[in-house]
């Protein structure tokens, strides 16, 4: 009888988990729009989109000539009133002026101090600074443009605190806990898996959707992940350690059952699979499979039980990363 050429692989031991699967996008905990506090002419732009900035770095500068004049004017006014108030204080101490006049002079002095503080603050606001360390994602200002307090100049995001928000059906409320491990992957980054954890859990279930919000924290992976990128999130609910795993391509479906073919003395033996947890690459064999038994991974579709086979490949080493 002519034998069927097949390729095989060995079962291997490893860890595999059950999980809840969700789709979402990457966000950041801190994302702000930068606006000027005062109106003015843009004199200098110090950053571009994609630039990393530190806290209090200069992002842009407005023309400060008028603000400097106002600040000096208010400073002179304050010094003049302070000198005059010293004389008023001495005259009041001697009883030469009425208490009302003394109070009026003190009120004028305090008003001058507030005007000086306001002028000095306006001068400081001619320099636009970063409120925290992050990356400039949008620049919407040009040198020579006149801007007002409502105009957006930059978008700034904090890259070391990225998150993914997912909405979990209420029936899983008891299966999700703080610090629970998660895995994040994206079709834009094939083969890459990013580790995360459950950072926050909303205490309420939305009555309209029947879901509760879970915030998944990510470690700093700015070199790959970006805010806005579409991802899938696996919330790990349980893990079987050091269990027998099979390549998923070895599975044959027959009705509602799943089978594999093992090779024994050049004969393919059909074995019903008692499956446990599975992921995109591997499936757990709970019983009926020995670690040293070759499993057919190519050529098993359409194969008959007890058919003679010829193994045409060299068995690979056990995988080390099962995703």
Coordinates of C-alpha atoms in Angstrom, one line a residue:
X1 CA 0.0 0.0 0.0
X2 CA 1.4 3.4 -1.0
X3 CA 2.3 5.5 2.1
X4 CA 1.2 9.2 2.5
X5 CA 4.0 11.8 3.0
X6 CA 3.5 13.8 6.1
X7 CA 5.4 16.2 8.4
X8 CA 5.4 15.8 12.1
X9 CA 6.3 17.7 15.3
X10 CA 6.7 16.6 18.9
X11 CA 4.5 17.7 21.7
X12 CA 6.2 20.0 24.1
X13 CA 5.8 21.2 27.7
X14 CA 5.0 24.8 28.5
X15 CA 2.6 27.2 30.2
X16 CA -0.7 28.1 28.6
X17 CA -3.5 30.4 29.9
X18 CA -7.2 31.1 29.5
X19 CA -8.1 34.7 28.9
X20 CA -10.8 37.2 28.1
X21 CA -10.2 38.9 24.7
X22 CA -11.1 42.5 23.8
X23 CA -10.3 45.0 21.1
X24 CA -9.4 48.7 21.8
X25 CA -6.8 51.4 21.2
X26 CA -3.8 52.6 23.0
X27 CA -4.1 55.8 25.0
X28 CA -2.0 57.8 27.4
X29 CA -3.0 58.9 30.9
X30 CA -1.7 62.4 30.3
X31 CA -2.5 64.2 27.1
X32 CA -3.0 67.9 27.0
X33 CA -3.5 70.8 24.6
X34 CA -1.1 73.7 25.2
X35 CA -2.7 77.2 24.9
X36 CA -1.2 80.6 25.5
X37 CA -2.3 82.5 28.6
X38 CA -2.1 85.9 26.9
X39 CA -2.4 87.3 23.4
X40 CA 0.7 88.1 21.5
X41 CA 2.9 87.7 18.4
X42 CA 4.9 84.4 18.2
X43 CA 8.6 85.2 18.2
X44 CA 10.1 81.7 18.4
X45 CA 9.0 78.1 18.2
X46 CA 11.4 75.7 19.9
X47 CA 10.0 72.3 19.2
X48 CA 8.6 70.2 16.4
X49 CA 6.2 67.2 16.3
X50 CA 7.9 64.1 17.7
X51 CA 10.3 66.0 19.9
X52 CA 10.8 64.8 23.5
X53 CA 10.6 67.5 26.1
X54 CA 11.2 67.7 29.8
X55 CA 9.2 69.4 32.4
X56 CA 9.3 73.3 32.1
X57 CA 11.2 73.2 28.8
X58 CA 10.5 76.2 26.5
X59 CA 8.1 75.3 23.7
X60 CA 7.6 78.8 22.2
X61 CA 8.0 82.5 23.0
X62 CA 5.8 85.5 22.4
X63 CA 7.0 89.0 21.8
X64 CA 7.7 90.3 25.3
X65 CA 8.6 93.9 24.6
X66 CA 5.2 95.4 25.7
X67 CA 5.0 93.0 28.7
X68 CA 8.5 94.1 29.8
X69 CA 7.5 97.7 29.7
X70 CA 4.3 97.1 31.6
X71 CA 6.3 95.2 34.2
X72 CA 8.9 97.9 34.7
X73 CA 6.1 100.6 34.9
X74 CA 4.3 98.6 37.6
X75 CA 7.5 98.1 39.5
X76 CA 8.2 101.8 39.5
X77 CA 4.7 102.6 40.6
X78 CA 5.0 100.1 43.5
X79 CA 8.4 101.5 44.7
X80 CA 6.9 105.1 44.7
X81 CA 3.9 104.0 46.7
X82 CA 6.1 102.0 49.1
X83 CA 8.2 105.1 49.8
X84 CA 5.1 107.3 50.3
X85 CA 3.5 104.7 52.6
X86 CA 6.6 104.8 54.9
X87 CA 6.0 108.5 55.4
X88 CA 2.3 107.9 55.9
X89 CA 3.1 105.2 58.5
X90 CA 5.3 107.6 60.4
X91 CA 2.7 110.4 60.4
X92 CA 0.0 108.0 61.5
X93 CA 2.2 106.8 64.4
X94 CA 2.6 110.4 65.5
X95 CA -1.2 111.0 65.2
X96 CA -0.8 113.6 62.4
X97 CA -3.2 111.9 60.0
X98 CA -6.6 110.3 60.4
X99 CA -7.0 106.5 60.4
X100 CA -9.1 106.7 57.2
X101 CA -6.3 108.4 55.3
X102 CA -3.9 105.7 56.6
X103 CA -6.2 102.9 55.4
X104 CA -6.6 104.6 52.0
X105 CA -2.8 104.7 51.5
X106 CA -2.5 101.1 52.5
X107 CA -5.2 100.1 50.1
X108 CA -3.5 101.9 47.3
X109 CA -0.2 100.2 48.1
X110 CA -1.9 96.7 48.1
X111 CA -3.5 97.5 44.7
X112 CA -0.1 98.5 43.3
X113 CA 1.4 95.2 44.5
X114 CA -1.4 93.2 42.8
X115 CA -0.9 95.2 39.5
X116 CA 2.8 94.5 39.7
X117 CA 2.2 90.8 40.2
X118 CA -0.3 90.7 37.3
X119 CA 2.2 92.5 35.0
X120 CA 5.0 90.2 36.1
X121 CA 2.8 87.1 35.5
X122 CA 2.0 88.4 32.0
X123 CA 5.7 88.7 31.3
X124 CA 6.3 85.1 32.4
X125 CA 3.5 83.9 30.2
X126 CA 5.3 85.2 27.1
X127 CA 7.3 82.0 27.4
X128 CA 5.2 78.8 26.7
X129 CA 6.6 75.9 28.8
X130 CA 5.9 72.1 29.0
X131 CA 3.7 71.2 32.0
X132 CA 5.3 67.7 32.1
X133 CA 7.8 65.5 30.3
X134 CA 6.5 63.9 27.1
X135 CA 6.4 64.1 23.4
X136 CA 5.0 66.8 21.1
X137 CA 2.4 65.1 18.9
X138 CA 1.0 68.2 17.2
X139 CA 2.3 71.7 16.4
X140 CA -0.2 74.2 15.2
X141 CA 1.7 77.5 15.6
X142 CA 4.0 79.4 13.3
X143 CA 6.6 82.1 13.9
X144 CA 4.9 85.5 13.2
X145 CA 1.4 84.4 13.9
X146 CA -0.7 86.3 16.4
X147 CA -2.3 84.0 19.0
X148 CA -4.9 84.5 21.7
X149 CA -5.6 82.5 24.9
X150 CA -8.1 80.2 23.0
X151 CA -5.7 79.1 20.3
X152 CA -4.1 75.7 20.5
X153 CA -0.4 75.7 20.0
X154 CA 0.7 72.1 20.7
X155 CA -0.5 68.7 21.8
X156 CA 1.6 67.0 24.4
X157 CA 1.4 63.4 25.6
X158 CA 3.1 61.6 28.4
X159 CA 4.6 58.5 27.0
X160 CA 5.7 56.6 30.1
X161 CA 2.1 55.9 31.3
X162 CA 0.3 54.4 28.3
X163 CA -3.0 52.6 28.9
X164 CA -5.7 50.6 27.1
X165 CA -9.4 51.0 28.2
X166 CA -11.6 47.9 27.7
X167 CA -15.2 47.3 28.5
X168 CA -15.8 43.9 30.1
X169 CA -19.3 42.2 30.2
X170 CA -20.7 42.3 33.7
X171 CA -20.8 38.5 34.0
X172 CA -17.0 38.5 34.2
X173 CA -17.0 40.9 37.2
X174 CA -15.5 38.3 39.6
X175 CA -12.9 37.2 37.1
X176 CA -11.1 40.5 36.8
X177 CA -8.9 41.8 39.6
X178 CA -6.3 44.6 40.2
X179 CA -2.8 43.8 39.1
X180 CA -4.1 40.9 37.0
X181 CA -1.7 40.0 34.1
X182 CA -2.6 41.0 30.5
X183 CA -1.1 40.7 27.1
X184 CA -1.5 43.3 24.3
X185 CA -0.9 42.6 20.6
X186 CA -1.5 44.5 17.4
X187 CA -1.9 43.5 13.7
X188 CA 0.4 46.4 13.0
X189 CA 3.2 44.7 15.0
X190 CA 3.0 41.0 14.0
X191 CA 4.7 38.6 16.3
X192 CA 5.1 41.1 19.2
X193 CA 3.3 40.7 22.5
X194 CA 3.4 43.5 25.2
X195 CA 2.9 42.7 28.9
X196 CA 0.5 44.7 30.9
X197 CA -1.6 44.6 34.1
X198 CA -5.1 45.6 35.3
X199 CA -4.5 49.1 36.6
X200 CA -8.0 50.2 37.5
X201 CA -11.5 48.7 37.6
X202 CA -14.6 50.8 37.5
X203 CA -16.8 50.1 40.5
X204 CA -20.1 50.3 38.5
X205 CA -21.6 48.4 35.6
X206 CA -23.1 50.6 32.9
X207 CA -26.8 49.6 32.8
X208 CA -27.1 50.5 29.1
X209 CA -24.3 48.3 27.8
X210 CA -24.0 45.8 30.7
X211 CA -20.2 46.3 30.8
X212 CA -17.7 47.8 33.3
X213 CA -14.6 49.8 32.4
X214 CA -11.2 48.3 33.0
X215 CA -8.0 50.3 32.5
X216 CA -5.0 48.2 31.5
X217 CA -1.6 49.7 32.2
X218 CA 1.3 49.2 29.8
X219 CA 5.0 49.4 30.4
X220 CA 6.9 52.1 28.5
X221 CA 7.0 50.7 25.0
X222 CA 7.0 54.0 23.0
X223 CA 9.5 52.6 20.5
X224 CA 6.7 50.3 19.2
X225 CA 3.3 51.3 20.6
X226 CA 1.7 54.6 19.9
X227 CA -1.4 56.3 21.2
X228 CA -4.2 55.5 18.8
X229 CA -2.9 52.2 17.5
X230 CA -5.5 49.4 17.4
X231 CA -4.8 46.4 19.7
X232 CA -6.2 43.2 21.1
X233 CA -6.1 42.7 24.9
X234 CA -6.0 39.4 26.6
X235 CA -6.8 39.5 30.3
X236 CA -5.3 36.3 31.8
X237 CA -7.8 34.5 34.0
X238 CA -5.9 31.3 34.7
X239 CA -2.7 29.5 33.7
X240 CA -1.7 25.8 33.5
X241 CA 2.0 25.5 34.0
X242 CA 4.3 22.8 32.6
X243 CA 1.5 21.1 30.6
X244 CA 1.6 19.2 27.3
X245 CA 1.1 21.4 24.3
X246 CA 0.5 20.7 20.7
X247 CA 0.9 22.9 17.6
X248 CA -2.5 24.1 16.7
X249 CA -2.1 23.2 13.0
X250 CA -2.1 19.5 14.1
X251 CA -5.8 19.6 15.0
X252 CA -8.4 18.0 12.6
X253 CA -12.0 18.8 13.0
X254 CA -14.7 16.2 12.5
X255 CA -18.2 17.4 13.3
X256 CA -18.1 18.8 16.8
X257 CA -15.0 16.8 17.8
X258 CA -11.3 17.5 17.4
X259 CA -8.7 14.9 16.6
X260 CA -5.0 14.5 16.0
X261 CA -3.0 11.9 14.2
X262 CA 0.0 10.3 15.9
X263 CA 2.6 8.3 14.1
X264 CA 3.2 4.7 15.5
X265 CA 5.5 2.4 13.4
X266 CA 4.9 4.4 10.2
X267 CA 1.1 4.2 10.8
X268 CA -1.1 7.2 11.4
X269 CA -3.4 6.7 14.4
X270 CA -6.4 8.9 14.8
X271 CA -6.7 10.1 18.5
X272 CA -9.6 12.1 19.8
X273 CA -8.2 15.3 21.4
X274 CA -9.1 16.1 25.0
X275 CA -8.3 19.7 24.7
X276 CA -7.7 22.2 27.5
X277 CA -6.6 25.9 27.1
X278 CA -5.5 27.2 23.8
X279 CA -4.1 30.3 22.2
X280 CA -3.2 31.4 18.7
X281 CA -0.3 28.9 18.3
X282 CA -0.8 26.0 20.7
X283 CA -3.5 23.8 22.3
X284 CA -3.3 21.9 25.5
X285 CA -3.7 18.1 25.5
X286 CA -5.2 17.0 28.8
X287 CA -4.9 13.3 28.1
X288 CA -4.0 10.7 25.5
X289 CA -0.8 12.3 24.2
X290 CA 2.7 11.3 25.2
X291 CA 5.5 13.9 25.1
X292 CA 7.7 11.7 22.8
X293 CA 5.0 10.8 20.3
X294 CA 5.3 12.4 16.8
X295 CA 2.2 14.4 15.9
X296 CA 1.3 15.0 12.2
X297 CA 1.1 18.7 11.4
X298 CA 1.1 18.7 7.6
X299 CA -0.7 16.1 5.5
X300 CA -3.3 15.0 8.0
X301 CA -6.3 16.5 6.3
X302 CA -8.2 13.7 4.5
X303 CA -5.9 11.1 6.1
X304 CA -7.6 7.8 7.2
X305 CA -7.1 6.1 10.5
X306 CA -4.4 3.4 10.3
X307 CA -3.1 4.7 7.0
X308 CA 0.6 4.1 6.3
X309 CA 2.7 7.3 6.2
X310 CA 6.2 8.4 5.5
X311 CA 7.7 11.2 7.6
X312 CA 9.5 13.6 5.3
X313 CA 10.9 16.1 7.7
X314 CA 13.3 16.2 10.7
X315 CA 11.5 16.8 13.9
X316 CA 12.0 20.3 15.1
X317 CA 13.1 21.3 18.6
X318 CA 10.3 22.3 21.1
X319 CA 9.2 25.9 20.6
X320 CA 10.3 28.3 23.3
X321 CA 7.7 31.1 22.7
X322 CA 4.1 30.1 22.2
X323 CA 2.6 33.6 22.2

